[in-house]
Each structure stands twice: as structure tokens, then as C-alpha cells.
Amino acid sequence: MIYKLIVGTLLTYIIYVFCYGIVVKVTMYNELLFNIKTYIPEILLFLSICLGLVCRKAKISLDTVILSVYLCFIALINIIIHGINEQCLYLTRDLYLPLFLFLLLRGLSFDDEAKEWFLKKIVTFCKAYLVVGFILAVLEQYMGWYWTSSFYTGYAFYGQDPLSKVRIAHNFGLLRVPSMSGNYATFGNYSVLAFCMVIFGGEDKKSIKEVILWSLISMGCIVLSTNKSAFFAYSIINMYILRKYILIGNASLFSVLGYLIASLLIILSIALGMDATLNENSFLYSYYQRFDVWREIVNGVDAIEVIIPYNQFLYGSGAEGVFGFWDNTYIYLLFSIGIVGVLILSKIIYSLIKEQEKINRIAIPATIILLVLSLTTNITQGRAYLTIFLIIISLRLKTSIWNKGASI
């Protein structure tokens, strides 16, 4: 029963952050609900930790103990130097809470009934999310920024609304649709993950026609969000799907080649169309800019912080200037939890994925998304992706196994 409560709480968290834009709209004119809505996701994570601590069968491994002690030690150093301030709370929300939840969940042995329930619910939700998200995205694109901003808040604005935090902007000549999540960046990220959950999460047989259908719907969501990082992750996931189809041989060569050619043509046409000129709105320009930002960040920090990250409270959410928006999770983690923390965390995540590679088809695609998004996004901030990824791999979900004749 306790495991069902934990996975139910985690599922509620995922649904809540996926649909945060709708939450903003619903609570906009109720002051009490509007004020507490921001804290609900962290309350759900904290509740999951409390429920996990009640379980007496939790197994605590040595690397979990080492990483936990190390993170507490680094946090103590930063509290002594900087005190408990607003940025300390941001860091707890974005990094410490997800990591400690992950370490706890990793030690729990969830029963098959709870995992099967979670899997069925989240796959059903992801299907609905892609369809409804796509319809809303098309509607917002068609109606324009004035209608879109009014949809969430009841009043028109352009840029980031200081009250709701919803952001309205354009890129590549398109409105960057916030859709279900209320943020074009997270909407793109969540659409890629939802696509993976639909394709890899269920045990039902999926023909290549079904894969193409969900691929097109998710691509529509991602393109309308104008999230370039999500688009690259989506492209790689499609290549991964094609590789699996070829290996298991449950689709004709003609179908696979047709899907491959169509995917490449669509991806290239969109990329080239966005990058017709190398200006501030071009497809590649922002990537070139990021190198300058990363260079500025690295030049602005002390190299010793890689060993002892004593300034982690100064980086990430709530920080000022370039240190508030790193746009690279690898660099951010290196200076926020140090090389020791990164190595231990990487070892734990790798061992979990290795353990699940024969039973959980979602683990590898979810990791691919993590690795790609981390290159140009700080996935710890704004509930962008890290927490959801850690939840998915720590539950050790059991899905269909790739083998000869198996379904995708």
C-alpha cells in the first residue's frame, strides 16, 4: 500500500509540472490557490521522501551514503560562507530535494503491482498530453501572442509576465507556444519525454504507422515550441527507434527506409528553414553564442570550486547575470556539486541504467534526452527535466523487452 502511495504522489508531481500552464490559468483569480501553487511540486516531492522513509525495507548502498554525506558537507560549507538565503532555497528546490529523493527511491524495492499501475497511468497521460498539447499549441500559434497571453492570465502581455511567470516570445517567425506547461522550453522537453513514454512504455504492439503518428504529433509540439535542444533530442530518439526496428525485424525494409527518409527530410527542411541566414534568429546562432557564455562563466569562477564547490548558492535560479542561466548542465554540476559529486552521481545513474537495460526500455531513451538537453540547457532549473528523469529510472519500471519479433 505504501508503495502505491509513493508512486501515486510521484505521478501527481509529473502531471502537475507537465500541466503547470493550466494550473496558472485555473488559479489566476484565486489569491490563496495562486500563492500556494508554486510550492505544490516540492511539497509532493517532500511527501514522497517522507513516505519512502516510512518503508523499513529500504536498502542503503555505500555509494548512496557517500554521496549523501558529501552533499551535506558541501551544503554546510556554503551555509557557513553565505548563510541561508533565497538562493539557498532555490538550490534546495532544484538540486538537493531531487537528488535526495532519487537516492531514497533507488533503495526501495517497489512491487510489480505499483510499478505496473504507474506505467499504465503515465503512458495514458502522455498520450493525452501530446494530443491536447498539440491542439492547444496550434490554437495559440493561429490566434497569436495577444490571445495566448490572455488565455493564461486574463490580460495581454508580451515577454515574461512578472506575476504568472508565463513568457510570450517569438523565434524563427513563430510564436514560442507555452501550451500545457506554460513555458515553451519545458513544453518542448516534456513533449520529447512523453513521446518516449508512449512508444517505449506500453506493452501493446505498435506498428510503424502508430510510431509515425505519435512521432508527427510530438514533432508538431516540439517545432511549435521552437525548443532547439528538444528538437535535436527528438531527432536522435527517432534514429534510435529506427535502429531498433531494423534489429528486431518487425517492419519491412521499405517501411523503415521510408520513415527514415521522411524523418530526415522533415528535420533538414525545418533546420534549413530556420537557419536561412546566420543572424540572431537563426537556428545555429544561439549555439555559437553559448560558447561565449560558457567561456565567460568558466573565466568568472575559481578553479578550486571544481574540488570544493563553496559558491554553489551563487549559481543557478535566483542568481544574477550569467550565473543565473548556465545553459549547460555539465558545467553547472561541475561547479555546484564538484567533480567528486558528479563522478559518484554518474556512477549511480550508470549502474541503475545498466541494471534495467533488459527490462526497462524507457531508461536508455530517457538518458539520451538527458545527455542532449544537458548540452544547451540547465535541466536542474525550473523543473526542466532532471527530477522527472531521476524518478523514472529509480522506479525500475518493467516494460516489454527488445527481442526478435517483439513489439516496439
Short mmCIF file of C-alpha atoms in Angstrom, two decimals:
data_model
loop_
_atom_site.label_atom_id
_atom_site.label_comp_id
_atom_site.label_asym_id
_atom_site.label_seq_id
_atom_site.Cartn_x
_atom_site.Cartn_y
_atom_site.Cartn_z
CA MET A 1 0.00 0.00 0.00
CA ILE A 2 2.81 2.39 0.89
CA TYR A 3 4.47 1.84 -2.50
CA LYS A 4 1.22 2.67 -4.28
CA LEU A 5 1.05 5.92 -2.30
CA ILE A 6 4.61 6.82 -3.27
CA VAL A 7 4.19 6.19 -7.00
CA GLY A 8 0.81 7.94 -6.89
CA THR A 9 2.43 11.01 -5.35
CA LEU A 10 5.22 10.95 -7.93
CA LEU A 11 2.72 10.59 -10.76
CA THR A 12 0.80 13.58 -9.40
CA TYR A 13 4.05 15.57 -9.39
CA ILE A 14 4.76 14.72 -13.04
CA ILE A 15 1.23 15.57 -14.16
CA TYR A 16 1.32 18.82 -12.18
CA VAL A 17 4.57 20.13 -13.71
CA PHE A 18 3.61 18.96 -17.20
CA CYS A 19 0.37 20.95 -16.93
CA TYR A 20 1.68 23.90 -14.93
CA GLY A 21 0.40 26.42 -17.50
CA ILE A 22 -3.13 25.13 -16.99
CA VAL A 23 -2.61 25.33 -13.22
CA VAL A 24 -1.68 29.01 -13.64
CA LYS A 25 -4.82 29.64 -15.67
CA VAL A 26 -7.12 27.86 -13.18
CA THR A 27 -5.68 29.53 -10.07
CA MET A 28 -5.11 33.00 -11.54
CA TYR A 29 -8.12 34.64 -9.87
CA ASN A 30 -7.93 32.82 -6.53
CA GLU A 31 -5.26 34.52 -4.45
CA LEU A 32 -4.80 31.66 -1.98
CA LEU A 33 -4.53 28.93 -4.62
CA PHE A 34 -2.34 31.12 -6.82
CA ASN A 35 0.11 31.75 -3.98
CA ILE A 36 0.46 28.11 -2.96
CA LYS A 37 0.52 26.63 -6.49
CA THR A 38 4.25 27.32 -6.83
CA TYR A 39 5.11 25.16 -3.82
CA ILE A 40 2.91 22.16 -4.63
CA PRO A 41 5.56 20.29 -6.70
CA GLU A 42 8.15 20.49 -3.91
CA ILE A 43 5.53 19.53 -1.32
CA LEU A 44 4.78 16.43 -3.38
CA LEU A 45 8.49 15.55 -3.57
CA PHE A 46 8.91 16.09 0.17
CA LEU A 47 5.83 13.95 0.84
CA SER A 48 7.35 11.20 -1.33
CA ILE A 49 10.54 11.35 0.73
CA CYS A 50 8.54 11.10 3.97
CA LEU A 51 6.60 8.10 2.66
CA GLY A 52 9.85 6.49 1.50
CA LEU A 53 11.40 6.90 4.93
CA VAL A 54 8.46 5.01 6.44
CA CYS A 55 9.42 1.94 4.40
CA ARG A 56 11.56 -0.36 6.51
CA LYS A 57 12.85 -2.38 3.57
CA ALA A 58 14.91 0.42 2.04
CA LYS A 59 18.41 -0.70 1.07
CA ILE A 60 21.11 1.91 1.52
CA SER A 61 24.20 1.24 -0.60
CA LEU A 62 27.68 2.55 0.15
CA ASP A 63 27.76 4.97 -2.78
CA THR A 64 24.40 6.39 -1.66
CA VAL A 65 25.81 7.04 1.82
CA ILE A 66 28.99 8.60 0.40
CA LEU A 67 27.10 10.93 -1.95
CA SER A 68 24.60 11.91 0.78
CA VAL A 69 27.36 12.74 3.25
CA TYR A 70 29.31 14.61 0.56
CA LEU A 71 26.29 16.73 -0.45
CA CYS A 72 25.55 17.56 3.20
CA PHE A 73 29.20 18.52 3.71
CA ILE A 74 29.18 20.85 0.68
CA ALA A 75 25.85 22.36 1.79
CA LEU A 76 27.26 23.01 5.26
CA ILE A 77 30.32 24.79 3.81
CA ASN A 78 28.07 27.02 1.71
CA ILE A 79 25.75 27.79 4.62
CA ILE A 80 28.74 28.81 6.76
CA ILE A 81 30.08 31.07 4.00
CA HIS A 82 26.85 32.52 2.58
CA GLY A 83 24.19 31.82 5.20
CA ILE A 84 20.69 30.56 4.47
CA ASN A 85 19.36 32.93 1.84
CA GLU A 86 16.89 32.89 -1.04
CA GLN A 87 19.35 31.25 -3.42
CA CYS A 88 19.93 28.50 -0.85
CA LEU A 89 16.21 27.72 -1.06
CA TYR A 90 16.33 27.74 -4.86
CA LEU A 91 19.23 25.28 -4.80
CA THR A 92 17.36 23.03 -2.37
CA ARG A 93 14.38 23.02 -4.73
CA ASP A 94 16.34 22.47 -7.94
CA LEU A 95 19.10 20.13 -6.80
CA TYR A 96 19.12 18.82 -3.24
CA LEU A 97 15.48 17.75 -2.99
CA PRO A 98 15.51 15.81 -6.31
CA LEU A 99 18.87 14.17 -5.53
CA PHE A 100 17.91 13.01 -2.03
CA LEU A 101 14.57 11.74 -3.35
CA PHE A 102 16.44 9.85 -6.06
CA LEU A 103 18.85 8.27 -3.59
CA LEU A 104 15.94 7.19 -1.38
CA LEU A 105 13.85 5.78 -4.24
CA ARG A 106 16.86 3.89 -5.51
CA GLY A 107 16.96 1.91 -2.28
CA LEU A 108 13.29 0.93 -2.35
CA SER A 109 12.06 -2.30 -3.92
CA PHE A 110 8.75 -1.33 -5.47
CA ASP A 111 6.37 -4.22 -6.05
CA ASP A 112 5.34 -5.05 -9.60
CA GLU A 113 1.73 -4.02 -9.00
CA ALA A 114 2.71 -0.46 -8.05
CA LYS A 115 5.11 -0.15 -11.00
CA GLU A 116 2.58 -1.52 -13.46
CA TRP A 117 -0.07 0.90 -12.17
CA PHE A 118 2.33 3.83 -12.51
CA LEU A 119 3.38 2.81 -16.01
CA LYS A 120 -0.16 2.43 -17.34
CA LYS A 121 -1.25 5.75 -15.87
CA ILE A 122 1.71 7.75 -17.12
CA VAL A 123 1.54 6.28 -20.65
CA THR A 124 -2.18 7.13 -20.85
CA PHE A 125 -1.45 10.64 -19.55
CA CYS A 126 1.39 11.15 -22.06
CA LYS A 127 -0.87 10.22 -24.96
CA ALA A 128 -3.45 12.75 -23.81
CA TYR A 129 -0.71 15.33 -23.16
CA LEU A 130 0.66 15.13 -26.69
CA VAL A 131 -2.76 15.34 -28.33
CA VAL A 132 -4.16 18.14 -26.17
CA GLY A 133 -0.80 19.93 -26.09
CA PHE A 134 -0.59 19.86 -29.87
CA ILE A 135 -4.14 21.17 -30.31
CA LEU A 136 -3.52 23.99 -27.83
CA ALA A 137 -0.15 24.78 -29.46
CA VAL A 138 -1.75 25.05 -32.92
CA LEU A 139 -4.53 27.23 -31.50
CA GLU A 140 -2.03 29.54 -29.80
CA GLN A 141 0.05 29.76 -32.95
CA TYR A 142 -3.01 30.62 -35.01
CA MET A 143 -4.51 33.12 -32.56
CA GLY A 144 -1.24 34.93 -31.83
CA TRP A 145 0.51 36.34 -28.78
CA TYR A 146 -2.34 38.60 -27.61
CA TRP A 147 -4.83 35.74 -27.31
CA THR A 148 -2.21 33.36 -25.91
CA SER A 149 -1.13 35.67 -23.11
CA SER A 150 -4.75 36.41 -22.24
CA PHE A 151 -5.53 32.68 -22.19
CA TYR A 152 -3.28 32.13 -19.16
CA THR A 153 -3.72 35.35 -17.23
CA GLY A 154 -6.84 37.10 -18.48
CA TYR A 155 -4.81 40.10 -19.66
CA ALA A 156 -2.46 40.67 -22.59
CA PHE A 157 1.32 40.98 -22.18
CA TYR A 158 4.47 40.30 -24.16
CA GLY A 159 7.70 38.99 -22.68
CA GLN A 160 7.64 37.45 -19.21
CA ASP A 161 4.69 38.29 -17.02
CA PRO A 162 6.09 39.11 -13.54
CA LEU A 163 3.05 37.65 -11.79
CA SER A 164 2.38 34.35 -13.56
CA LYS A 165 5.95 33.88 -14.91
CA VAL A 166 4.45 32.84 -18.25
CA ARG A 167 6.67 34.01 -21.09
CA ILE A 168 5.44 35.08 -24.53
CA ALA A 169 8.03 35.43 -27.28
CA HIS A 170 8.76 34.72 -30.93
CA ASN A 171 11.56 32.87 -32.67
CA PHE A 172 12.10 31.84 -36.30
CA GLY A 173 8.96 33.83 -37.12
CA LEU A 174 6.87 31.55 -34.88
CA LEU A 175 5.20 32.20 -31.56
CA ARG A 176 7.02 30.17 -28.91
CA VAL A 177 3.90 28.44 -27.64
CA PRO A 178 3.75 27.79 -23.86
CA SER A 179 0.90 25.30 -24.35
CA MET A 180 0.22 22.93 -21.43
CA SER A 181 3.30 23.65 -19.31
CA GLY A 182 3.09 27.45 -19.58
CA ASN A 183 6.69 27.60 -20.79
CA TYR A 184 7.88 26.94 -24.34
CA ALA A 185 11.16 25.37 -23.18
CA THR A 186 9.62 22.86 -20.78
CA PHE A 187 6.79 22.13 -23.22
CA GLY A 188 9.36 21.04 -25.79
CA ASN A 189 11.27 18.95 -23.24
CA TYR A 190 8.14 17.28 -21.91
CA SER A 191 6.89 16.53 -25.41
CA VAL A 192 10.05 14.54 -26.21
CA LEU A 193 9.75 12.57 -22.98
CA ALA A 194 6.02 12.00 -23.50
CA PHE A 195 6.81 10.66 -26.97
CA CYS A 196 9.29 8.19 -25.47
CA MET A 197 6.82 7.10 -22.80
CA VAL A 198 4.15 6.41 -25.42
CA ILE A 199 6.48 4.48 -27.72
CA PHE A 200 8.59 2.59 -25.17
CA GLY A 201 6.33 2.50 -22.11
CA GLY A 202 3.47 0.26 -23.13
CA GLU A 203 3.43 -3.46 -23.76
CA ASP A 204 0.96 -3.18 -26.61
CA LYS A 205 2.23 -3.86 -30.11
CA LYS A 206 2.94 -0.74 -32.12
CA SER A 207 3.07 -0.80 -35.88
CA ILE A 208 5.31 1.59 -37.72
CA LYS A 209 2.18 3.56 -38.66
CA GLU A 210 1.43 4.14 -34.97
CA VAL A 211 5.02 5.20 -34.36
CA ILE A 212 4.84 7.65 -37.26
CA LEU A 213 1.55 9.07 -35.95
CA TRP A 214 2.93 9.76 -32.46
CA SER A 215 6.20 10.93 -33.98
CA LEU A 216 4.40 13.55 -36.07
CA ILE A 217 2.23 14.74 -33.17
CA SER A 218 5.22 15.13 -30.86
CA MET A 219 7.26 16.80 -33.61
CA GLY A 220 4.43 19.30 -34.08
CA CYS A 221 4.57 20.11 -30.35
CA ILE A 222 8.35 20.50 -30.39
CA VAL A 223 8.51 22.60 -33.57
CA LEU A 224 5.78 24.95 -32.32
CA SER A 225 7.65 25.33 -29.02
CA THR A 226 10.78 26.30 -31.05
CA ASN A 227 12.88 24.43 -28.49
CA LYS A 228 16.01 23.57 -30.48
CA SER A 229 17.53 21.31 -27.83
CA ALA A 230 14.34 19.28 -27.60
CA PHE A 231 14.25 19.07 -31.39
CA PHE A 232 17.76 17.59 -31.52
CA ALA A 233 16.89 15.11 -28.76
CA TYR A 234 13.74 14.15 -30.66
CA SER A 235 15.78 13.58 -33.85
CA ILE A 236 18.23 11.28 -32.07
CA ILE A 237 15.37 9.35 -30.44
CA ASN A 238 13.88 8.76 -33.89
CA MET A 239 17.18 7.35 -35.13
CA TYR A 240 17.24 5.11 -32.06
CA ILE A 241 13.72 3.87 -32.88
CA LEU A 242 14.75 3.09 -36.45
CA ARG A 243 17.75 1.14 -35.24
CA LYS A 244 15.51 -0.94 -33.00
CA TYR A 245 13.05 -1.61 -35.82
CA ILE A 246 15.86 -2.84 -38.05
CA LEU A 247 17.32 -5.04 -35.29
CA ILE A 248 14.06 -6.74 -34.29
CA GLY A 249 12.89 -7.05 -37.88
CA ASN A 250 9.19 -6.39 -37.24
CA ALA A 251 8.86 -3.88 -40.08
CA SER A 252 9.62 -4.18 -43.76
CA LEU A 253 12.77 -2.59 -45.10
CA PHE A 254 10.62 -0.40 -47.33
CA SER A 255 8.68 0.96 -44.33
CA VAL A 256 11.84 1.61 -42.32
CA LEU A 257 13.62 3.37 -45.19
CA GLY A 258 10.52 5.42 -45.95
CA TYR A 259 10.28 6.51 -42.32
CA LEU A 260 13.99 7.31 -42.24
CA ILE A 261 13.90 9.38 -45.45
CA ALA A 262 10.75 11.22 -44.41
CA SER A 263 12.20 11.99 -40.95
CA LEU A 264 15.48 13.27 -42.39
CA LEU A 265 13.73 15.44 -44.98
CA ILE A 266 11.43 16.99 -42.39
CA ILE A 267 14.28 17.58 -39.93
CA LEU A 268 16.56 19.09 -42.60
CA SER A 269 13.83 21.29 -44.08
CA ILE A 270 12.94 22.69 -40.67
CA ALA A 271 16.58 23.21 -39.71
CA LEU A 272 17.50 24.88 -43.01
CA GLY A 273 14.35 26.96 -42.99
CA MET A 274 15.18 28.24 -39.52
CA ASP A 275 18.79 28.85 -40.47
CA ALA A 276 18.37 30.63 -43.81
CA THR A 277 20.62 33.41 -42.54
CA LEU A 278 23.06 33.35 -39.67
CA ASN A 279 21.52 36.17 -37.66
CA GLU A 280 20.23 36.45 -34.13
CA ASN A 281 17.13 34.42 -35.03
CA SER A 282 18.94 31.66 -36.92
CA PHE A 283 18.98 28.03 -35.92
CA LEU A 284 22.71 27.89 -35.13
CA TYR A 285 23.34 31.42 -33.90
CA SER A 286 22.26 30.75 -30.31
CA TYR A 287 24.61 27.75 -30.18
CA TYR A 288 27.53 29.95 -31.20
CA GLN A 289 26.51 32.45 -28.55
CA ARG A 290 26.53 29.77 -25.86
CA PHE A 291 30.28 29.22 -26.29
CA ASP A 292 30.84 32.84 -25.34
CA VAL A 293 28.56 32.44 -22.31
CA TRP A 294 30.32 29.25 -21.19
CA ARG A 295 33.71 30.95 -21.59
CA GLU A 296 32.50 33.88 -19.50
CA ILE A 297 31.23 31.52 -16.81
CA VAL A 298 34.43 29.48 -16.62
CA ASN A 299 36.54 32.66 -16.50
CA GLY A 300 34.35 34.04 -13.72
CA VAL A 301 34.70 31.13 -11.28
CA ASP A 302 37.58 29.84 -9.20
CA ALA A 303 39.07 26.55 -10.47
CA ILE A 304 39.21 25.23 -6.90
CA GLU A 305 35.40 25.14 -6.93
CA VAL A 306 35.58 22.02 -9.05
CA ILE A 307 37.12 20.32 -5.99
CA ILE A 308 35.25 22.20 -3.25
CA PRO A 309 32.16 23.99 -4.65
CA TYR A 310 31.92 26.65 -1.95
CA ASN A 311 29.90 29.10 -4.09
CA GLN A 312 27.04 26.85 -5.19
CA PHE A 313 24.48 29.25 -3.63
CA LEU A 314 25.63 31.92 -6.08
CA TYR A 315 24.74 29.93 -9.19
CA GLY A 316 21.51 28.83 -10.83
CA SER A 317 17.99 30.05 -10.07
CA GLY A 318 17.90 33.40 -8.28
CA ALA A 319 21.48 34.30 -9.21
CA GLU A 320 22.30 37.48 -11.10
CA GLY A 321 23.66 37.85 -14.62
CA VAL A 322 25.28 34.99 -16.47
CA PHE A 323 25.48 32.83 -13.31
CA GLY A 324 21.70 32.62 -13.15
CA PHE A 325 21.37 30.92 -16.53
CA TRP A 326 24.18 28.50 -17.30
CA ASP A 327 22.72 26.81 -20.39
CA ASN A 328 24.93 23.78 -19.77
CA THR A 329 24.14 21.22 -17.08
CA TYR A 330 27.58 19.62 -17.25
CA ILE A 331 29.38 22.86 -16.39
CA TYR A 332 26.75 23.78 -13.80
CA LEU A 333 27.04 20.47 -11.93
CA LEU A 334 30.81 20.61 -12.08
CA PHE A 335 30.83 23.89 -10.15
CA SER A 336 27.77 23.25 -7.96
CA ILE A 337 28.47 19.74 -6.62
CA GLY A 338 32.10 19.38 -7.74
CA ILE A 339 33.93 16.71 -9.68
CA VAL A 340 33.56 14.22 -6.82
CA GLY A 341 29.80 14.66 -6.70
CA VAL A 342 29.50 14.41 -10.49
CA LEU A 343 31.53 11.18 -10.62
CA ILE A 344 29.60 9.48 -7.81
CA LEU A 345 26.22 10.56 -9.22
CA SER A 346 27.23 9.42 -12.71
CA LYS A 347 28.31 6.05 -11.34
CA ILE A 348 24.98 5.57 -9.54
CA ILE A 349 22.92 6.55 -12.60
CA TYR A 350 25.02 4.32 -14.87
CA SER A 351 24.61 1.31 -12.57
CA LEU A 352 20.84 1.84 -12.46
CA ILE A 353 20.56 2.05 -16.25
CA LYS A 354 22.81 -0.99 -16.69
CA GLU A 355 20.66 -2.90 -14.24
CA GLN A 356 17.49 -2.06 -16.18
CA GLU A 357 18.62 -2.32 -19.79
CA LYS A 358 16.97 -5.73 -20.24
CA ILE A 359 13.65 -4.87 -18.56
CA ASN A 360 13.08 -1.13 -18.91
CA ARG A 361 13.07 0.21 -22.48
CA ILE A 362 12.42 3.75 -21.27
CA ALA A 363 15.72 4.08 -19.39
CA ILE A 364 18.01 4.46 -22.42
CA PRO A 365 15.81 6.91 -24.43
CA ALA A 366 15.26 8.97 -21.26
CA THR A 367 19.03 9.06 -20.75
CA ILE A 368 19.59 10.12 -24.36
CA ILE A 369 17.23 13.05 -23.77
CA LEU A 370 19.11 13.90 -20.55
CA LEU A 371 22.50 13.91 -22.29
CA VAL A 372 21.31 16.02 -25.23
CA LEU A 373 19.33 18.59 -23.24
CA SER A 374 22.20 18.98 -20.77
CA LEU A 375 24.45 20.33 -23.53
CA THR A 376 22.46 23.54 -24.01
CA THR A 377 20.11 23.68 -21.02
CA ASN A 378 20.42 23.66 -17.25
CA ILE A 379 17.97 20.83 -16.64
CA THR A 380 18.05 21.35 -12.87
CA GLN A 381 16.28 24.71 -13.12
CA GLY A 382 12.57 25.37 -13.36
CA ARG A 383 11.67 21.66 -13.10
CA ALA A 384 13.03 21.35 -16.65
CA TYR A 385 13.82 17.61 -16.73
CA LEU A 386 16.24 16.30 -14.09
CA THR A 387 13.71 15.40 -11.39
CA ILE A 388 11.41 13.55 -13.79
CA PHE A 389 14.35 11.61 -15.23
CA LEU A 390 15.55 10.57 -11.78
CA ILE A 391 12.04 9.42 -10.85
CA ILE A 392 11.67 7.30 -13.98
CA ILE A 393 14.98 5.45 -13.67
CA SER A 394 14.77 4.99 -9.89
CA LEU A 395 11.41 3.18 -10.08
CA ARG A 396 12.94 0.41 -12.25
CA LEU A 397 9.87 0.18 -14.46
CA LYS A 398 9.32 -3.09 -16.31
CA THR A 399 8.35 -2.76 -19.96
CA SER A 400 8.47 -5.07 -22.95
CA ILE A 401 11.90 -6.42 -23.86
CA TRP A 402 13.56 -5.82 -27.22
CA ASN A 403 13.98 -9.16 -28.92
CA LYS A 404 13.34 -10.84 -32.23
CA GLY A 405 9.69 -10.49 -33.09
CA ALA A 406 8.90 -8.26 -30.12
CA SER A 407 6.87 -5.10 -30.48
CA ILE A 408 8.43 -1.68 -30.29
#
